[in-house]
Short mmCIF file of C-alpha atoms and ligand atoms in Angstrom, two decimals:
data_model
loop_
_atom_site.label_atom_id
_atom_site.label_comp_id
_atom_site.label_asym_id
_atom_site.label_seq_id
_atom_site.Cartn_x
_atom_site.Cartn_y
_atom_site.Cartn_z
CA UNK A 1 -82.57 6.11 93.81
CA UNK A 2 -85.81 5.47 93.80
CA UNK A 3 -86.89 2.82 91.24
CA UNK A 4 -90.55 3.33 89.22
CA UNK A 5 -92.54 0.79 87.76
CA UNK A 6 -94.34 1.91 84.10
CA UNK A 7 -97.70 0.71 82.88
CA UNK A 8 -95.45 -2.07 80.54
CA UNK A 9 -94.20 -3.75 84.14
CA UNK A 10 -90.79 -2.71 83.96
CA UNK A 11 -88.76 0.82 84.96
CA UNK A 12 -87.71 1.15 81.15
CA UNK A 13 -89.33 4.97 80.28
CA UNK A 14 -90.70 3.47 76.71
CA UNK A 15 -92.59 0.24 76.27
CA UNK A 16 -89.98 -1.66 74.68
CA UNK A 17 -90.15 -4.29 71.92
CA UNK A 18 -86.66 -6.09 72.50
CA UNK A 19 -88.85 -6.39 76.19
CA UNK A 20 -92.17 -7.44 74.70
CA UNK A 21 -90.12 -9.98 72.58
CA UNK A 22 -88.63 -12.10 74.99
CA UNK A 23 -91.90 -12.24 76.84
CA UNK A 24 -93.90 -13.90 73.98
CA UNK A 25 -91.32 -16.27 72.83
CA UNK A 26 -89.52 -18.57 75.18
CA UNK A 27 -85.19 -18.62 74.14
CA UNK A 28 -83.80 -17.08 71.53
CA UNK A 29 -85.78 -15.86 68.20
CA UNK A 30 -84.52 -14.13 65.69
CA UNK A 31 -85.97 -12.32 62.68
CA UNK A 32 -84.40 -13.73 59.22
CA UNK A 33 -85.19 -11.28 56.26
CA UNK A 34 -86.30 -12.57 53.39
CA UNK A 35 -86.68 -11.29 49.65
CA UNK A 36 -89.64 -13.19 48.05
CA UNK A 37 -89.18 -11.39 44.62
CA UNK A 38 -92.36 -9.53 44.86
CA UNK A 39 -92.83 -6.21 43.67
CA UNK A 40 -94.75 -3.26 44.46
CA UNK A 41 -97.66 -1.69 43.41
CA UNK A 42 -96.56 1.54 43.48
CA UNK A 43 -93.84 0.61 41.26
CA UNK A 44 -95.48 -1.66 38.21
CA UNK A 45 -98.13 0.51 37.41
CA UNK A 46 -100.68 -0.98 39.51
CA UNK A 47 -100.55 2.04 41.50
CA UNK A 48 -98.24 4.06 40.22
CA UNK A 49 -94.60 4.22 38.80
CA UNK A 50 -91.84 5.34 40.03
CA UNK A 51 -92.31 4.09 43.47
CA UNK A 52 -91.96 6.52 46.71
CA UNK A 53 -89.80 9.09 46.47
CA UNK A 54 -87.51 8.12 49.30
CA UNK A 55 -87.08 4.52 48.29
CA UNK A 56 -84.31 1.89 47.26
CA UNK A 57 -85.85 -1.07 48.18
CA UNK A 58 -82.09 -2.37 48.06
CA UNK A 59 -81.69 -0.46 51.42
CA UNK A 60 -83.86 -2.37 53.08
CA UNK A 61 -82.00 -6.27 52.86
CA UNK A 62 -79.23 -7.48 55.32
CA UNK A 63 -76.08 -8.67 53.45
CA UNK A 64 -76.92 -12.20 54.03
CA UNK A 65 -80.38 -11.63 52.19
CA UNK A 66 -79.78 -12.99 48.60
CA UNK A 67 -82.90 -12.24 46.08
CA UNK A 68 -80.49 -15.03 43.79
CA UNK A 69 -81.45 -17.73 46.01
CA UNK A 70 -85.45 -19.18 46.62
CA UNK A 71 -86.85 -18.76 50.20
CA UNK A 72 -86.00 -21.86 51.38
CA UNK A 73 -82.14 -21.14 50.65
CA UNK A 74 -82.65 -17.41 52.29
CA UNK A 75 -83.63 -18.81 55.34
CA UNK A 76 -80.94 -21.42 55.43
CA UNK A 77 -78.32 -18.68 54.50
CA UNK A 78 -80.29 -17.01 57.56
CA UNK A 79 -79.98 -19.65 59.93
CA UNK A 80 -76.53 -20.61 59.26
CA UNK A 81 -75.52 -17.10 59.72
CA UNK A 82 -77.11 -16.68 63.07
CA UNK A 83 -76.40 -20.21 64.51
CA UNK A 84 -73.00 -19.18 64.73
CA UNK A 85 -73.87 -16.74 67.42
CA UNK A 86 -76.21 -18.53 69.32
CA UNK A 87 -76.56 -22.65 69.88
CA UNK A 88 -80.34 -22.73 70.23
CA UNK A 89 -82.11 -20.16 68.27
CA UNK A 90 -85.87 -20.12 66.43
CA UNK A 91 -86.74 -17.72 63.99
CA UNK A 92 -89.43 -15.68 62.36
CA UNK A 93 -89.39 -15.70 58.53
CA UNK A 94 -89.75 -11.71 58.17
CA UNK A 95 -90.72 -11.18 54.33
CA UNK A 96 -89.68 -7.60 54.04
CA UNK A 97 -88.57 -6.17 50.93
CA UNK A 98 -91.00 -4.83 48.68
CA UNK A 99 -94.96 -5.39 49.49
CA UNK A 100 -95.22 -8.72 50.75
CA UNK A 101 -99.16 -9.49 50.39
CA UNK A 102 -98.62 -7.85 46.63
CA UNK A 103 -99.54 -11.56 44.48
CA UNK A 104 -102.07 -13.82 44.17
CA UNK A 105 -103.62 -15.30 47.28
CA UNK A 106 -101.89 -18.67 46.19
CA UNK A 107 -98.37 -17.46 45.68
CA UNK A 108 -98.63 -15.85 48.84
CA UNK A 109 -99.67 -18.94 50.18
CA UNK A 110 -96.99 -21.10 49.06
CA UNK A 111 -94.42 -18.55 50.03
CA UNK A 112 -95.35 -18.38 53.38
CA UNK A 113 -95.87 -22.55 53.47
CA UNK A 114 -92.43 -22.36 51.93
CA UNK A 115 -91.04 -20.24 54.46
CA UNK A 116 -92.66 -22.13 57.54
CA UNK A 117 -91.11 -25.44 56.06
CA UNK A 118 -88.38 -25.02 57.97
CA UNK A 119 -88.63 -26.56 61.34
CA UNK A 120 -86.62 -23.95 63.18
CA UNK A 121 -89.24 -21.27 61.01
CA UNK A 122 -92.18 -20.33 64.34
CA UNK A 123 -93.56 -17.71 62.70
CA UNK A 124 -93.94 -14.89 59.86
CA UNK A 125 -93.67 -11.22 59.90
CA UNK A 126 -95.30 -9.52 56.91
CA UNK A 127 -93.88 -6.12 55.43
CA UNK A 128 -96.49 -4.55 53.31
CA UNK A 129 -99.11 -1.25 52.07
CA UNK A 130 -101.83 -0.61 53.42
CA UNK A 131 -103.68 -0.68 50.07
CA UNK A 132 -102.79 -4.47 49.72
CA UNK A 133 -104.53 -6.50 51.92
CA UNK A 134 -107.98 -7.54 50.61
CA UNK A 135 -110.07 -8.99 52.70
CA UNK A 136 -109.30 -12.60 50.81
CA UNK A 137 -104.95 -11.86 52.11
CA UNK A 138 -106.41 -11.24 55.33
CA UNK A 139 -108.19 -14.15 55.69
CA UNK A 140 -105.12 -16.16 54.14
CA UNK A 141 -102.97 -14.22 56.87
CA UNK A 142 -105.52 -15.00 59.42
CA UNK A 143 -105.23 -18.62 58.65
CA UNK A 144 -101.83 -18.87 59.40
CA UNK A 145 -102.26 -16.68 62.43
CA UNK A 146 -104.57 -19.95 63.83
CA UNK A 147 -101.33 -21.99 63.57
CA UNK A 148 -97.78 -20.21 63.79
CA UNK A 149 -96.79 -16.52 65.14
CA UNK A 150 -97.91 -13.47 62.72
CA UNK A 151 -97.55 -9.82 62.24
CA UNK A 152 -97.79 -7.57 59.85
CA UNK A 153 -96.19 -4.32 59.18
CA UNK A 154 -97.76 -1.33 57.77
CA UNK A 155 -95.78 1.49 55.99
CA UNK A 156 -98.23 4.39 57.38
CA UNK A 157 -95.03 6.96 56.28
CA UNK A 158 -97.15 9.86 57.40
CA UNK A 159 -100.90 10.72 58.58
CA UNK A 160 -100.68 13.84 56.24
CA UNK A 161 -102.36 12.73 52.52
CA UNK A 162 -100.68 15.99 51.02
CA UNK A 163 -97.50 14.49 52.07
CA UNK A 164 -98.17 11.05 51.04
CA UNK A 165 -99.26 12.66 47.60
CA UNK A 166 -95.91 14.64 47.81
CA UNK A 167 -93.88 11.21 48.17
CA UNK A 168 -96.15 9.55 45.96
CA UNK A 169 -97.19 6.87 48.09
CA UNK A 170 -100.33 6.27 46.28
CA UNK A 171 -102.39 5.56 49.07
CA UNK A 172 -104.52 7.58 51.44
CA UNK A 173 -104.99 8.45 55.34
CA UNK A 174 -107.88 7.06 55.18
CA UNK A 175 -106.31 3.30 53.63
CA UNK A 176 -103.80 3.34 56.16
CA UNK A 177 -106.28 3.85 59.22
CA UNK A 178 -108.68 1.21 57.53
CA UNK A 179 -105.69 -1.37 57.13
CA UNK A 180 -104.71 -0.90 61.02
CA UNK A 181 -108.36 -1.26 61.77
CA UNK A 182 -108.73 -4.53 59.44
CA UNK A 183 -105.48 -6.32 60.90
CA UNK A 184 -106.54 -5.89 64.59
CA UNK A 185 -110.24 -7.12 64.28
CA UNK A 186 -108.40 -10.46 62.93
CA UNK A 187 -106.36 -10.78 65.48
CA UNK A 188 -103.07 -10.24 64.34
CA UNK A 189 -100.33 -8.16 65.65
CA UNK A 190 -99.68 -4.63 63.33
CA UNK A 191 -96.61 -2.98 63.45
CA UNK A 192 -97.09 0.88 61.90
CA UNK A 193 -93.97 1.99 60.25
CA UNK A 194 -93.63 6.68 60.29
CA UNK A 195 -91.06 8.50 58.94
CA UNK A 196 -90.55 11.60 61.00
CA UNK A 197 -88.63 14.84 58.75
CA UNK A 198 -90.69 14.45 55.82
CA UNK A 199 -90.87 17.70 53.71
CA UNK A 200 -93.53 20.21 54.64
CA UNK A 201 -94.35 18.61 58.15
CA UNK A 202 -93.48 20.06 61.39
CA UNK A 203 -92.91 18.76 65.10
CA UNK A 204 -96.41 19.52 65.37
CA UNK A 205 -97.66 17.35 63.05
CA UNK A 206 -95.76 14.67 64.56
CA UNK A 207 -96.87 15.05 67.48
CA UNK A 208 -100.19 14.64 66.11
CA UNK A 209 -99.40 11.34 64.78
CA UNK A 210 -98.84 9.96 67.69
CA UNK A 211 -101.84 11.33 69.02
CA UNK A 212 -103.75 9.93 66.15
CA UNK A 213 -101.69 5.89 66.77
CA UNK A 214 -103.07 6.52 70.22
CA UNK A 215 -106.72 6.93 68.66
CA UNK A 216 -105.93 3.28 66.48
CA UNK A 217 -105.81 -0.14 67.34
CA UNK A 218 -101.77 -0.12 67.22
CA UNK A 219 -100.01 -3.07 68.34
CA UNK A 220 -96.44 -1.34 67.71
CA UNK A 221 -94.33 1.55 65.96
CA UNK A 222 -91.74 1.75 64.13
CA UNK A 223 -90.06 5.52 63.50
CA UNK A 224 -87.33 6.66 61.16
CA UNK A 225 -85.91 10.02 60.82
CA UNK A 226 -85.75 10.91 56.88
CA UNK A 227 -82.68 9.58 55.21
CA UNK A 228 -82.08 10.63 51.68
CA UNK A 229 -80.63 7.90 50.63
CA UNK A 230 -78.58 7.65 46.51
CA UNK A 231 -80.81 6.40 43.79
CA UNK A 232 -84.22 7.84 45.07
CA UNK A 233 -86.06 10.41 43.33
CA UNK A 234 -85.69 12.24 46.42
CA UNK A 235 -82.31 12.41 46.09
CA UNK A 236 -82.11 14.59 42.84
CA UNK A 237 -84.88 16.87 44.47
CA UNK A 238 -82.69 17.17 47.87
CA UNK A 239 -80.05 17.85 45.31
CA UNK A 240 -81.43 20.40 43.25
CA UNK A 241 -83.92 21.73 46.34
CA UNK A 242 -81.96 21.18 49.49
CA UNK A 243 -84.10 24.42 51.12
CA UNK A 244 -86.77 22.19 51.39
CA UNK A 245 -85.51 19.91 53.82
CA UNK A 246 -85.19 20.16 56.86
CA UNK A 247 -82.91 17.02 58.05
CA UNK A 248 -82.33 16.75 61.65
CA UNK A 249 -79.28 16.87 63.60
CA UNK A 250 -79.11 13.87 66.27
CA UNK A 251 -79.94 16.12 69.53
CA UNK A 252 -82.56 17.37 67.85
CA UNK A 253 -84.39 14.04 66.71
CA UNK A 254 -83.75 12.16 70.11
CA UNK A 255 -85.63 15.46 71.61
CA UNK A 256 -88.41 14.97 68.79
CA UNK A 257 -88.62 11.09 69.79
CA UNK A 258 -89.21 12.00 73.87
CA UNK A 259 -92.14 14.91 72.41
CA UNK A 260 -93.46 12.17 70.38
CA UNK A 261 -93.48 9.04 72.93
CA UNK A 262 -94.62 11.46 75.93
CA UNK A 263 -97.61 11.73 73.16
CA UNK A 264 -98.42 7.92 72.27
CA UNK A 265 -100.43 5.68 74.59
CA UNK A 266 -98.39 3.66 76.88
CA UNK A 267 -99.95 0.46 75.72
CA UNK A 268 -97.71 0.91 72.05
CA UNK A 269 -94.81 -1.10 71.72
CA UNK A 270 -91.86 1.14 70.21
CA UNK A 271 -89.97 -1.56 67.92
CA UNK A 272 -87.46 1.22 66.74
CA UNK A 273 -86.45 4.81 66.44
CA UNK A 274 -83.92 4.91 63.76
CA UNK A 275 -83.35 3.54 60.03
CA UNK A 276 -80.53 1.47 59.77
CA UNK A 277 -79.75 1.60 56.08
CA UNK A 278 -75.88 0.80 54.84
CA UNK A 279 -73.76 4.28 55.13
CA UNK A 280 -72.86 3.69 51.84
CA UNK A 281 -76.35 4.25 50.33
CA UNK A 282 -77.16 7.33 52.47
CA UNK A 283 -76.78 11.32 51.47
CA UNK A 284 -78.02 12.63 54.53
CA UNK A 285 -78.17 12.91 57.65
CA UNK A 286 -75.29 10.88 58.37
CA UNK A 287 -74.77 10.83 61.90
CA UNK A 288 -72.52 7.34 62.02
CA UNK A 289 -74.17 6.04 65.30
CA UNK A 290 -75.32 2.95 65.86
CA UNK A 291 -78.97 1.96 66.97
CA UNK A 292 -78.13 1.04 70.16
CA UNK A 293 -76.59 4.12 71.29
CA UNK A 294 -79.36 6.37 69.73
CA UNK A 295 -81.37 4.30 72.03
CA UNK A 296 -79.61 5.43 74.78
CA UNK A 297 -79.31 8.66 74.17
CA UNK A 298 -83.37 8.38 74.58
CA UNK A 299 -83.06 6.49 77.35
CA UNK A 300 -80.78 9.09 79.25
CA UNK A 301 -83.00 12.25 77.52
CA UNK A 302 -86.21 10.53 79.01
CA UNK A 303 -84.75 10.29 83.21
CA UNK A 304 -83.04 13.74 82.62
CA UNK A 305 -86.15 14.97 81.97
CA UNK A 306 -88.05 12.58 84.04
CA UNK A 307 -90.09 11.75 81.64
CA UNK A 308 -91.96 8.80 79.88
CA UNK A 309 -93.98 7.38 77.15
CA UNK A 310 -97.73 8.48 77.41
CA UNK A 311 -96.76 11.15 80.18
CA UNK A 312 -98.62 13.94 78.15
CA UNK A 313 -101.93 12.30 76.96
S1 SF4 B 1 -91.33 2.17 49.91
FE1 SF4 B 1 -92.49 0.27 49.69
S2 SF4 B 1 -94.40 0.95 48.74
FE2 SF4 B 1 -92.91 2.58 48.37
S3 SF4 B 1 -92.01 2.12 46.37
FE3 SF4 B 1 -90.70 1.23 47.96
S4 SF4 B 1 -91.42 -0.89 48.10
FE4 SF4 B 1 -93.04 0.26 47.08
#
């Protein structure tokens, strides 16, 4: 069988992160999470209260991520779980629940400092809104960009503001494409988080976000499909509502995922098409599959169809 080359140098029908990854770094990295004890604006009244309504921030840390213990003893809870698995291994400090740039510029500072302590530390990646990252975090984000590895990633959700006002994200379209815009001219790597199945939006519209990532300085994507998960607002409206939801079955998301990367310019990197949260915490969909053979279920929709990322633009 014939086999192609794609623009991203390799016969893979996506341009893949896992790809991209071992390319910048030489060995083994890994990502540790970490819990900083921020907040969130959207949560203390800054911004709003009540936070999105699809959130549990809980859903977002790895067992071995403790919010009891400081950075320094996250990372080595981190390291020691992953050095098990691997003898030589460097890792990115990846500062991810909550908003991450959401504190003084000097708190921020010291965490990151903190966080890069560690010898075995190479780099940071920075979870965050788009609506909090002043010019002076950006320069403080910048700084560290001069000296260790750094990226930043963007919860975007949507590029729909009456659906961002419907999941109370308390930012706008226009924030999120000014944040993308911001990160790139400094020279550090975005990563724009979507969630595709949102209420009121159609394949159409999602389409249209990738059309619109194309349009953006967008070093890499991230998609989930909506999960409802227990404890979110949107639970109790799924629960009291569930005709306005319209959750996708697994066929028809991996299906949704080909329309969308035949849609998004080939130089994207696609980081990940699923959420991953605990099965536990999640009310629906629950489709008990792992990431890695969603993945391939892409993969194998893609050369059916010979098709590939950026085919359609
Ligand atoms: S999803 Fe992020 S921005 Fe929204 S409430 Fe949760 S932590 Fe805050």
């Amino acid at each position: 069988m014939e086999i192609r080359e794609f623009p991203w140098g390799s016969d893979k029908r996506y341009n893949d992160y896992s790809a991209w990854f071992r390319s910048k770094f030489e060995g083994k990295v890994q990502k540790i999470s970490i819990d900083a004890g921020f907040s969130c604006p959207n949560r203390d009244g800054s911004k709003g209260v009540g936070g999105c309504t699809y959130c549990n921030n809980r859903s977002f840390n790895p067992d071995y991520c403790r919010i009891e213990e400081n950075i320094t003893g996250q990372i080595l809870t981190g390291i020691r779980f992953f050095s098990s698995k691997y003898a030589t291994m460097r890792y990115l400090a990846y500062f991810q629940a909550f908003s991450n740039t959401f504190a003084p510029v000097e708190i921020l500072r010291q965490s990151y400092e903190e966080a890069l302590r560690h010898p075995e530390v190479i780099g940071l990646v920075i979870a965050t809104r788009p609506d909090c990252l002043s010019d002076e975090i950006l320069e403080l984000l910048e700084e560290f960009s001069e000296r260790c590895y750094v990226a930043i990633e963007l919860g975007i959700e949507s590029f729909r503001d009456e659906t961002l006002q419907k999941i109370n994200r308390g930012h706008s379209v226009a924030e999120s494409m000014a944040a993308i815009r911001k990160i790139a001219e400094r020279k550090i790597d975005n990563c724009t988080h979507l969630i595709l199945g949102l209420p009121g939006e159609s394949d159409a519209d999602f389409i249209s976000f990738a059309e619109t990532l194309s349009g953006l300085p967008v070093h890499s994507v991230k998609l989930h499909q909506l999960q409802i998960h227990k404890g979110t607002r949107m639970a109790l409206e799924y629960r009291d509502h569930p005709e306005n939801f319209n959750l996708f079955e697994v066929d028809q998301y991996a299906s949704l995922v080909v329309r969308f990367l035949e849609h998004l310019s080939p130089d994207i990197i696609v980081q990940r098409f699923v959420s991953s949260a605990p099965a536990s915490m999640v009310i629906a969909p629950n489709w008990g599959m792992k990431n890695y053979e969603f993945v391939a279920k892409v993969d194998k929709l893609l050369k059916e169809e010979d098709s590939w990322q950026g085919r359609l633009m």
